[in-house]
PDB file of N, CA and C in Angstrom:
ATOM      1  N   GLY A  10     -36.689   6.815 -15.778  1.00 71.00           N
ATOM      2  CA  GLY A  10     -35.951   7.506 -14.767  1.00 71.00           C
ATOM      3  C   GLY A  10     -35.032   8.578 -15.317  1.00 71.00           C
ATOM      4  N   GLU A  11     -34.346   8.279 -16.412  1.00 77.00           N
ATOM      5  CA  GLU A  11     -33.394   9.243 -16.971  1.00 77.00           C
ATOM      6  C   GLU A  11     -34.111  10.492 -17.463  1.00 77.00           C
ATOM      7  N   ILE A  12     -35.276  10.328 -18.083  1.00 81.00           N
ATOM      8  CA  ILE A  12     -36.040  11.490 -18.566  1.00 81.00           C
ATOM      9  C   ILE A  12     -36.499  12.346 -17.389  1.00 81.00           C
ATOM     10  N   ARG A  13     -36.939  11.730 -16.309  1.00 78.00           N
ATOM     11  CA  ARG A  13     -37.352  12.484 -15.123  1.00 78.00           C
ATOM     12  C   ARG A  13     -36.163  13.202 -14.498  1.00 78.00           C
ATOM     13  N   THR A  14     -35.003  12.551 -14.494  1.00 77.00           N
ATOM     14  CA  THR A  14     -33.804  13.191 -13.953  1.00 77.00           C
ATOM     15  C   THR A  14     -33.427  14.406 -14.792  1.00 77.00           C
ATOM     16  N   GLN A  15     -33.485  14.269 -16.117  1.00 82.00           N
ATOM     17  CA  GLN A  15     -33.185  15.407 -16.982  1.00 82.00           C
ATOM     18  C   GLN A  15     -34.165  16.553 -16.739  1.00 82.00           C
ATOM     19  N   ALA A  16     -35.443  16.236 -16.578  1.00 83.00           N
ATOM     20  CA  ALA A  16     -36.449  17.271 -16.312  1.00 83.00           C
ATOM     21  C   ALA A  16     -36.189  17.943 -14.969  1.00 83.00           C
ATOM     22  N   LEU A  17     -35.819  17.174 -13.963  1.00 77.00           N
ATOM     23  CA  LEU A  17     -35.488  17.731 -12.652  1.00 77.00           C
ATOM     24  C   LEU A  17     -34.309  18.675 -12.765  1.00 77.00           C
ATOM     25  N   HIS A  18     -33.264  18.264 -13.457  1.00 79.00           N
ATOM     26  CA  HIS A  18     -32.075  19.103 -13.603  1.00 79.00           C
ATOM     27  C   HIS A  18     -32.382  20.369 -14.402  1.00 79.00           C
ATOM     28  N   GLN A  19     -33.221  20.278 -15.427  1.00 84.00           N
ATOM     29  CA  GLN A  19     -33.611  21.459 -16.192  1.00 84.00           C
ATOM     30  C   GLN A  19     -34.412  22.424 -15.326  1.00 84.00           C
ATOM     31  N   ALA A  20     -35.293  21.900 -14.489  1.00 80.00           N
ATOM     32  CA  ALA A  20     -36.071  22.757 -13.590  1.00 80.00           C
ATOM     33  C   ALA A  20     -35.156  23.461 -12.595  1.00 80.00           C
ATOM     34  N   LEU A  21     -34.183  22.746 -12.066  1.00 77.00           N
ATOM     35  CA  LEU A  21     -33.236  23.361 -11.135  1.00 77.00           C
ATOM     36  C   LEU A  21     -32.400  24.424 -11.834  1.00 77.00           C
ATOM     37  N   ASP A  22     -31.948  24.141 -13.048  1.00 79.00           N
ATOM     38  CA  ASP A  22     -31.172  25.126 -13.802  1.00 79.00           C
ATOM     39  C   ASP A  22     -31.984  26.378 -14.082  1.00 79.00           C
ATOM     40  N   GLY A  23     -33.262  26.223 -14.399  1.00 79.00           N
ATOM     41  CA  GLY A  23     -34.119  27.355 -14.708  1.00 79.00           C
ATOM     42  C   GLY A  23     -34.411  28.242 -13.514  1.00 79.00           C
ATOM     43  N   ALA A  24     -34.356  27.677 -12.326  1.00 75.00           N
ATOM     44  CA  ALA A  24     -34.659  28.440 -11.115  1.00 75.00           C
ATOM     45  C   ALA A  24     -33.416  28.990 -10.431  1.00 75.00           C
ATOM     46  N   ALA A  25     -32.253  28.676 -10.921  1.00 71.00           N
ATOM     47  CA  ALA A  25     -31.005  28.972 -10.215  1.00 71.00           C
ATOM     48  C   ALA A  25     -30.777  30.447  -9.924  1.00 71.00           C
ATOM     49  N   ASP A  26     -31.158  31.327 -10.827  1.00 76.00           N
ATOM     50  CA  ASP A  26     -30.854  32.749 -10.641  1.00 76.00           C
ATOM     51  C   ASP A  26     -31.755  33.457  -9.637  1.00 76.00           C
ATOM     52  N   ALA A  27     -32.955  32.973  -9.438  1.00 77.00           N
ATOM     53  CA  ALA A  27     -33.910  33.715  -8.614  1.00 77.00           C
ATOM     54  C   ALA A  27     -34.440  32.935  -7.417  1.00 77.00           C
ATOM     55  N   VAL A  28     -33.952  31.750  -7.211  1.00 75.00           N
ATOM     56  CA  VAL A  28     -34.502  30.919  -6.142  1.00 75.00           C
ATOM     57  C   VAL A  28     -34.232  31.529  -4.763  1.00 75.00           C
ATOM     58  N   ASP A  29     -35.231  31.447  -3.908  1.00 78.00           N
ATOM     59  CA  ASP A  29     -35.117  31.916  -2.534  1.00 78.00           C
ATOM     60  C   ASP A  29     -34.261  30.923  -1.740  1.00 78.00           C
ATOM     61  N   PRO A  30     -33.382  31.399  -0.866  1.00 74.00           N
ATOM     62  CA  PRO A  30     -32.539  30.474  -0.095  1.00 74.00           C
ATOM     63  C   PRO A  30     -33.329  29.445   0.708  1.00 74.00           C
ATOM     64  N   TRP A  31     -34.494  29.823   1.222  1.00 71.00           N
ATOM     65  CA  TRP A  31     -35.288  28.858   1.986  1.00 71.00           C
ATOM     66  C   TRP A  31     -35.908  27.811   1.082  1.00 71.00           C
ATOM     67  N   ASP A  32     -36.181  28.170  -0.171  1.00 74.00           N
ATOM     68  CA  ASP A  32     -36.633  27.169  -1.135  1.00 74.00           C
ATOM     69  C   ASP A  32     -35.526  26.150  -1.393  1.00 74.00           C
ATOM     70  N   LEU A  33     -34.277  26.617  -1.379  1.00 70.00           N
ATOM     71  CA  LEU A  33     -33.152  25.703  -1.550  1.00 70.00           C
ATOM     72  C   LEU A  33     -33.052  24.726  -0.391  1.00 70.00           C
ATOM     73  N   VAL A  34     -33.265  25.222   0.811  1.00 69.00           N
ATOM     74  CA  VAL A  34     -33.249  24.335   1.986  1.00 69.00           C
ATOM     75  C   VAL A  34     -34.356  23.296   1.839  1.00 69.00           C
ATOM     76  N   GLY A  35     -35.541  23.753   1.429  1.00 72.00           N
ATOM     77  CA  GLY A  35     -36.653  22.827   1.217  1.00 72.00           C
ATOM     78  C   GLY A  35     -36.342  21.807   0.139  1.00 72.00           C
ATOM     79  N   ALA A  36     -35.713  22.238  -0.963  1.00 68.00           N
ATOM     80  CA  ALA A  36     -35.360  21.315  -2.045  1.00 68.00           C
ATOM     81  C   ALA A  36     -34.345  20.286  -1.573  1.00 68.00           C
ATOM     82  N   LEU A  37     -33.405  20.721  -0.769  1.00 66.00           N
ATOM     83  CA  LEU A  37     -32.412  19.792  -0.247  1.00 66.00           C
ATOM     84  C   LEU A  37     -33.072  18.761   0.667  1.00 66.00           C
ATOM     85  N   LEU A  38     -33.962  19.216   1.543  1.00 66.00           N
ATOM     86  CA  LEU A  38     -34.666  18.284   2.428  1.00 66.00           C
ATOM     87  C   LEU A  38     -35.552  17.330   1.633  1.00 66.00           C
ATOM     88  N   LEU A  39     -36.212  17.858   0.606  1.00 66.00           N
ATOM     89  CA  LEU A  39     -37.036  17.011  -0.250  1.00 66.00           C
ATOM     90  C   LEU A  39     -36.183  15.962  -0.942  1.00 66.00           C
ATOM     91  N   ALA A  40     -35.034  16.374  -1.472  1.00 63.00           N
ATOM     92  CA  ALA A  40     -34.138  15.430  -2.149  1.00 63.00           C
ATOM     93  C   ALA A  40     -33.650  14.356  -1.191  1.00 63.00           C
ATOM     94  N   LEU A  41     -33.402  14.725   0.051  1.00 62.00           N
ATOM     95  CA  LEU A  41     -32.892  13.761   1.020  1.00 62.00           C
ATOM     96  C   LEU A  41     -33.974  12.841   1.562  1.00 62.00           C
ATOM     97  N   GLY A  42     -35.240  13.289   1.562  1.00 64.00           N
ATOM     98  CA  GLY A  42     -36.279  12.504   2.204  1.00 64.00           C
ATOM     99  C   GLY A  42     -37.377  11.983   1.312  1.00 64.00           C
ATOM    100  N   CYS A  43     -37.374  12.334   0.050  1.00 62.00           N
ATOM    101  CA  CYS A  43     -38.464  11.968  -0.842  1.00 62.00           C
ATOM    102  C   CYS A  43     -38.326  10.531  -1.321  1.00 62.00           C
ATOM    103  N   GLY A  44     -39.436   9.855  -1.454  1.00 63.00           N
ATOM    104  CA  GLY A  44     -39.423   8.464  -1.878  1.00 63.00           C
ATOM    105  C   GLY A  44     -39.111   8.267  -3.350  1.00 63.00           C
ATOM    106  N   ASN A  45     -39.322   9.273  -4.200  1.00 61.00           N
ATOM    107  CA  ASN A  45     -39.074   9.081  -5.630  1.00 61.00           C
ATOM    108  C   ASN A  45     -37.813   9.793  -6.117  1.00 61.00           C
ATOM    109  N   VAL A  46     -37.009  10.303  -5.196  1.00 57.00           N
ATOM    110  CA  VAL A  46     -35.731  10.919  -5.529  1.00 57.00           C
ATOM    111  C   VAL A  46     -34.678  10.221  -4.691  1.00 57.00           C
ATOM    112  N   THR A  47     -33.620   9.747  -5.336  1.00 58.00           N
ATOM    113  CA  THR A  47     -32.570   9.079  -4.586  1.00 58.00           C
ATOM    114  C   THR A  47     -31.341   9.965  -4.480  1.00 58.00           C
ATOM    115  N   VAL A  48     -30.643   9.825  -3.378  1.00 56.00           N
ATOM    116  CA  VAL A  48     -29.396  10.542  -3.169  1.00 56.00           C
ATOM    117  C   VAL A  48     -28.343   9.481  -2.906  1.00 56.00           C
ATOM    118  N   LYS A  49     -27.542   9.216  -3.932  1.00 59.00           N
ATOM    119  CA  LYS A  49     -26.553   8.152  -3.815  1.00 59.00           C
ATOM    120  C   LYS A  49     -25.132   8.675  -3.808  1.00 59.00           C
ATOM    121  N   LYS A  50     -24.818   9.516  -4.774  1.00 63.00           N
ATOM    122  CA  LYS A  50     -23.465  10.034  -4.870  1.00 63.00           C
ATOM    123  C   LYS A  50     -23.506  11.325  -5.662  1.00 63.00           C
ATOM    124  N   ASP A  51     -22.451  12.047  -5.586  1.00 63.00           N
ATOM    125  CA  ASP A  51     -22.304  13.283  -6.334  1.00 63.00           C
ATOM    126  C   ASP A  51     -21.835  12.912  -7.732  1.00 63.00           C
ATOM    127  N   THR A  52     -22.652  13.205  -8.744  1.00 61.00           N
ATOM    128  CA  THR A  52     -22.320  12.828 -10.119  1.00 61.00           C
ATOM    129  C   THR A  52     -21.689  13.971 -10.899  1.00 61.00           C
ATOM    130  N   SER A  53     -21.219  15.010 -10.210  1.00 62.00           N
ATOM    131  CA  SER A  53     -20.704  16.187 -10.901  1.00 62.00           C
ATOM    132  C   SER A  53     -19.244  16.047 -11.325  1.00 62.00           C
ATOM    133  N   HIS A  54     -18.612  14.945 -11.036  1.00 59.00           N
ATOM    134  CA  HIS A  54     -17.223  14.760 -11.463  1.00 59.00           C
ATOM    135  C   HIS A  54     -17.111  13.459 -12.260  1.00 59.00           C
ATOM    136  N   THR A  55     -16.111  13.396 -13.097  1.00 61.00           N
ATOM    137  CA  THR A  55     -15.950  12.224 -13.949  1.00 61.00           C
ATOM    138  C   THR A  55     -14.677  11.448 -13.669  1.00 61.00           C
ATOM    139  N   SER A  56     -13.766  12.005 -12.919  1.00 66.00           N
ATOM    140  CA  SER A  56     -12.545  11.281 -12.593  1.00 66.00           C
ATOM    141  C   SER A  56     -12.292  11.349 -11.089  1.00 66.00           C
ATOM    142  N   TYR A  57     -11.460  10.460 -10.632  1.00 70.00           N
ATOM    143  CA  TYR A  57     -11.201  10.331  -9.203  1.00 70.00           C
ATOM    144  C   TYR A  57     -10.639  11.605  -8.583  1.00 70.00           C
ATOM    145  N   HIS A  58      -9.780  12.305  -9.293  1.00 75.00           N
ATOM    146  CA  HIS A  58      -9.102  13.466  -8.721  1.00 75.00           C
ATOM    147  C   HIS A  58      -9.826  14.785  -8.944  1.00 75.00           C
ATOM    148  N   GLN A  59     -10.914  14.777  -9.691  1.00 81.00           N
ATOM    149  CA  GLN A  59     -11.656  16.005  -9.974  1.00 81.00           C
ATOM    150  C   GLN A  59     -12.565  16.328  -8.790  1.00 81.00           C
ATOM    151  N   PRO A  60     -12.605  17.608  -8.351  1.00 84.00           N
ATOM    152  CA  PRO A  60     -13.469  17.958  -7.215  1.00 84.00           C
ATOM    153  C   PRO A  60     -14.947  17.828  -7.573  1.00 84.00           C
ATOM    154  N   THR A  61     -15.753  17.479  -6.587  1.00 83.00           N
ATOM    155  CA  THR A  61     -17.194  17.355  -6.777  1.00 83.00           C
ATOM    156  C   THR A  61     -17.855  18.722  -6.575  1.00 83.00           C
ATOM    157  N   ALA A  62     -19.145  18.794  -6.851  1.00 83.00           N
ATOM    158  CA  ALA A  62     -19.897  20.026  -6.604  1.00 83.00           C
ATOM    159  C   ALA A  62     -19.847  20.380  -5.120  1.00 83.00           C
ATOM    160  N   ARG A  63     -19.901  19.375  -4.260  1.00 81.00           N
ATOM    161  CA  ARG A  63     -19.811  19.629  -2.818  1.00 81.00           C
ATOM    162  C   ARG A  63     -18.441  20.174  -2.437  1.00 81.00           C
ATOM    163  N   ASP A  64     -17.385  19.616  -3.009  1.00 85.00           N
ATOM    164  CA  ASP A  64     -16.035  20.122  -2.742  1.00 85.00           C
ATOM    165  C   ASP A  64     -15.920  21.588  -3.160  1.00 85.00           C
ATOM    166  N   ASN A  65     -16.411  21.896  -4.370  1.00 87.00           N
ATOM    167  CA  ASN A  65     -16.357  23.277  -4.874  1.00 87.00           C
ATOM    168  C   ASN A  65     -17.169  24.223  -4.001  1.00 87.00           C
ATOM    169  N   ALA A  66     -18.347  23.774  -3.571  1.00 85.00           N
ATOM    170  CA  ALA A  66     -19.205  24.614  -2.726  1.00 85.00           C
ATOM    171  C   ALA A  66     -18.523  24.911  -1.392  1.00 85.00           C
ATOM    172  N   LEU A  67     -17.977  23.898  -0.771  1.00 85.00           N
ATOM    173  CA  LEU A  67     -17.321  24.100   0.521  1.00 85.00           C
ATOM    174  C   LEU A  67     -16.130  25.045   0.403  1.00 85.00           C
ATOM    175  N   ALA A  68     -15.356  24.889  -0.652  1.00 90.00           N
ATOM    176  CA  ALA A  68     -14.196  25.760  -0.850  1.00 90.00           C
ATOM    177  C   ALA A  68     -14.614  27.208  -1.080  1.00 90.00           C
ATOM    178  N   ALA A  69     -15.676  27.415  -1.851  1.00 91.00           N
ATOM    179  CA  ALA A  69     -16.111  28.774  -2.170  1.00 91.00           C
ATOM    180  C   ALA A  69     -16.891  29.431  -1.037  1.00 91.00           C
ATOM    181  N   LEU A  70     -17.676  28.650  -0.319  1.00 85.00           N
ATOM    182  CA  LEU A  70     -18.563  29.225   0.699  1.00 85.00           C
ATOM    183  C   LEU A  70     -17.922  29.321   2.076  1.00 85.00           C
ATOM    184  N   PHE A  71     -16.868  28.556   2.314  1.00 88.00           N
ATOM    185  CA  PHE A  71     -16.177  28.587   3.605  1.00 88.00           C
ATOM    186  C   PHE A  71     -14.675  28.749   3.395  1.00 88.00           C
ATOM    187  N   PRO A  72     -14.242  29.811   2.705  1.00 91.00           N
ATOM    188  CA  PRO A  72     -12.826  29.919   2.347  1.00 91.00           C
ATOM    189  C   PRO A  72     -11.879  30.024   3.538  1.00 91.00           C
ATOM    190  N   GLU A  73     -12.329  30.609   4.615  1.00 90.00           N
ATOM    191  CA  GLU A  73     -11.474  30.744   5.800  1.00 90.00           C
ATOM    192  C   GLU A  73     -12.181  30.200   7.033  1.00 90.00           C
ATOM    193  N   GLY A  74     -13.087  29.260   6.818  1.00 86.00           N
ATOM    194  CA  GLY A  74     -13.812  28.663   7.926  1.00 86.00           C
ATOM    195  C   GLY A  74     -15.073  29.400   8.326  1.00 86.00           C
ATOM    196  N   HIS A  75     -15.406  30.466   7.623  1.00 86.00           N
ATOM    197  CA  HIS A  75     -16.626  31.224   7.896  1.00 86.00           C
ATOM    198  C   HIS A  75     -17.464  31.292   6.632  1.00 86.00           C
ATOM    199  N   LEU A  76     -18.779  31.163   6.794  1.00 81.00           N
ATOM    200  CA  LEU A  76     -19.680  31.176   5.650  1.00 81.00           C
ATOM    201  C   LEU A  76     -19.674  32.526   4.954  1.00 81.00           C
ATOM    202  N   VAL A  77     -19.476  32.510   3.643  1.00 84.00           N
ATOM    203  CA  VAL A  77     -19.571  33.712   2.821  1.00 84.00           C
ATOM    204  C   VAL A  77     -21.058  34.019   2.652  1.00 84.00           C
ATOM    205  N   ARG A  78     -21.470  35.232   2.927  1.00 83.00           N
ATOM    206  CA  ARG A  78     -22.893  35.585   2.891  1.00 83.00           C
ATOM    207  C   ARG A  78     -23.273  36.291   1.590  1.00 83.00           C
ATOM    208  N   ASP A  79     -22.819  35.768   0.490  1.00 86.00           N
ATOM    209  CA  ASP A  79     -23.149  36.302  -0.822  1.00 86.00           C
ATOM    210  C   ASP A  79     -24.315  35.492  -1.381  1.00 86.00           C
ATOM    211  N   PRO A  80     -25.523  36.091  -1.477  1.00 83.00           N
ATOM    212  CA  PRO A  80     -26.695  35.325  -1.926  1.00 83.00           C
ATOM    213  C   PRO A  80     -26.519  34.663  -3.290  1.00 83.00           C
ATOM    214  N   ALA A  81     -25.887  35.344  -4.231  1.00 84.00           N
ATOM    215  CA  ALA A  81     -25.699  34.762  -5.562  1.00 84.00           C
ATOM    216  C   ALA A  81     -24.775  33.548  -5.503  1.00 84.00           C
ATOM    217  N   LEU A  82     -23.723  33.647  -4.719  1.00 87.00           N
ATOM    218  CA  LEU A  82     -22.789  32.533  -4.570  1.00 87.00           C
ATOM    219  C   LEU A  82     -23.460  31.357  -3.859  1.00 87.00           C
ATOM    220  N   LEU A  83     -24.236  31.658  -2.830  1.00 84.00           N
ATOM    221  CA  LEU A  83     -24.969  30.610  -2.115  1.00 84.00           C
ATOM    222  C   LEU A  83     -25.953  29.906  -3.049  1.00 84.00           C
ATOM    223  N   ARG A  84     -26.701  30.683  -3.821  1.00 83.00           N
ATOM    224  CA  ARG A  84     -27.661  30.093  -4.770  1.00 83.00           C
ATOM    225  C   ARG A  84     -26.943  29.188  -5.767  1.00 83.00           C
ATOM    226  N   HIS A  85     -25.874  29.713  -6.328  1.00 85.00           N
ATOM    227  CA  HIS A  85     -25.145  28.957  -7.348  1.00 85.00           C
ATOM    228  C   HIS A  85     -24.684  27.601  -6.808  1.00 85.00           C
ATOM    229  N   HIS A  86     -24.022  27.612  -5.672  1.00 85.00           N
ATOM    230  CA  HIS A  86     -23.464  26.371  -5.152  1.00 85.00           C
ATOM    231  C   HIS A  86     -24.528  25.445  -4.571  1.00 85.00           C
ATOM    232  N   ALA A  87     -25.551  25.996  -3.964  1.00 83.00           N
ATOM    233  CA  ALA A  87     -26.632  25.145  -3.450  1.00 83.00           C
ATOM    234  C   ALA A  87     -27.327  24.420  -4.597  1.00 83.00           C
ATOM    235  N   MET A  88     -27.603  25.131  -5.681  1.00 82.00           N
ATOM    236  CA  MET A  88     -28.248  24.502  -6.830  1.00 82.00           C
ATOM    237  C   MET A  88     -27.324  23.466  -7.465  1.00 82.00           C
ATOM    238  N   ALA A  89     -26.047  23.749  -7.527  1.00 84.00           N
ATOM    239  CA  ALA A  89     -25.099  22.796  -8.115  1.00 84.00           C
ATOM    240  C   ALA A  89     -25.051  21.506  -7.304  1.00 84.00           C
ATOM    241  N   VAL A  90     -25.066  21.622  -5.980  1.00 81.00           N
ATOM    242  CA  VAL A  90     -25.010  20.432  -5.132  1.00 81.00           C
ATOM    243  C   VAL A  90     -26.312  19.644  -5.226  1.00 81.00           C
ATOM    244  N   VAL A  91     -27.449  20.330  -5.120  1.00 79.00           N
ATOM    245  CA  VAL A  91     -28.736  19.625  -5.228  1.00 79.00           C
ATOM    246  C   VAL A  91     -28.820  18.918  -6.578  1.00 79.00           C
ATOM    247  N   ARG A  92     -28.426  19.594  -7.625  1.00 80.00           N
ATOM    248  CA  ARG A  92     -28.479  19.016  -8.968  1.00 80.00           C
ATOM    249  C   ARG A  92     -27.554  17.801  -9.075  1.00 80.00           C
ATOM    250  N   SER A  93     -26.422  17.853  -8.419  1.00 81.00           N
ATOM    251  CA  SER A  93     -25.436  16.772  -8.554  1.00 81.00           C
ATOM    252  C   SER A  93     -25.830  15.516  -7.770  1.00 81.00           C
ATOM    253  N   ILE A  94     -26.683  15.646  -6.762  1.00 76.00           N
ATOM    254  CA  ILE A  94     -27.014  14.488  -5.944  1.00 76.00           C
ATOM    255  C   ILE A  94     -28.423  13.944  -6.183  1.00 76.00           C
ATOM    256  N   ALA A  95     -29.296  14.712  -6.830  1.00 72.00           N
ATOM    257  CA  ALA A  95     -30.676  14.290  -6.999  1.00 72.00           C
ATOM    258  C   ALA A  95     -30.876  13.651  -8.372  1.00 72.00           C
ATOM    259  N   ASN A  96     -31.517  12.495  -8.354  1.00 69.00           N
ATOM    260  CA  ASN A  96     -31.910  11.876  -9.618  1.00 69.00           C
ATOM    261  C   ASN A  96     -33.205  11.100  -9.408  1.00 69.00           C
ATOM    262  N   CYS A  97     -33.845  10.778 -10.479  1.00 71.00           N
ATOM    263  CA  CYS A  97     -35.139  10.093 -10.437  1.00 71.00           C
ATOM    264  C   CYS A  97     -35.074   8.737 -11.107  1.00 71.00           C
ATOM    265  N   ASP A  98     -33.910   8.124 -11.124  1.00 68.00           N
ATOM    266  CA  ASP A  98     -33.779   6.819 -11.737  1.00 68.00           C
ATOM    267  C   ASP A  98     -34.618   5.791 -10.981  1.00 68.00           C
ATOM    268  N   VAL A  99     -35.166   4.865 -11.715  1.00 66.00           N
ATOM    269  CA  VAL A  99     -35.974   3.814 -11.105  1.00 66.00           C
ATOM    270  C   VAL A  99     -35.047   2.749 -10.566  1.00 66.00           C
ATOM    271  N   SER A 100     -35.160   2.454  -9.286  1.00 60.00           N
ATOM    272  CA  SER A 100     -34.310   1.438  -8.669  1.00 60.00           C
ATOM    273  C   SER A 100     -34.935   0.063  -8.901  1.00 60.00           C
ATOM    274  N   PRO A 101     -34.094  -0.951  -9.067  1.00 54.00           N
ATOM    275  CA  PRO A 101     -34.635  -2.311  -9.292  1.00 54.00           C
ATOM    276  C   PRO A 101     -35.279  -2.857  -8.045  1.00 54.00           C
TER     277      PRO A 101
END
């Protein structure tokens, strides 16, 4: 499971700069609904008080309650969130 998770994260990192926004929506839906990918928690933080990838994305993309329409910023944060919640660990 850990090797598959690392490969998944490397693939997401490699696609981050050029990924189409609709591909990101598809990846998010796949991560949420796929039988071999689990979505349990955001693993992007290591301490209780540190913001998660989702916290950072929400702050950057909705600074005044309206979505920022910057494609590069959207790609960056969408990939960070998908990467932080998707893993391929084998469940017992």
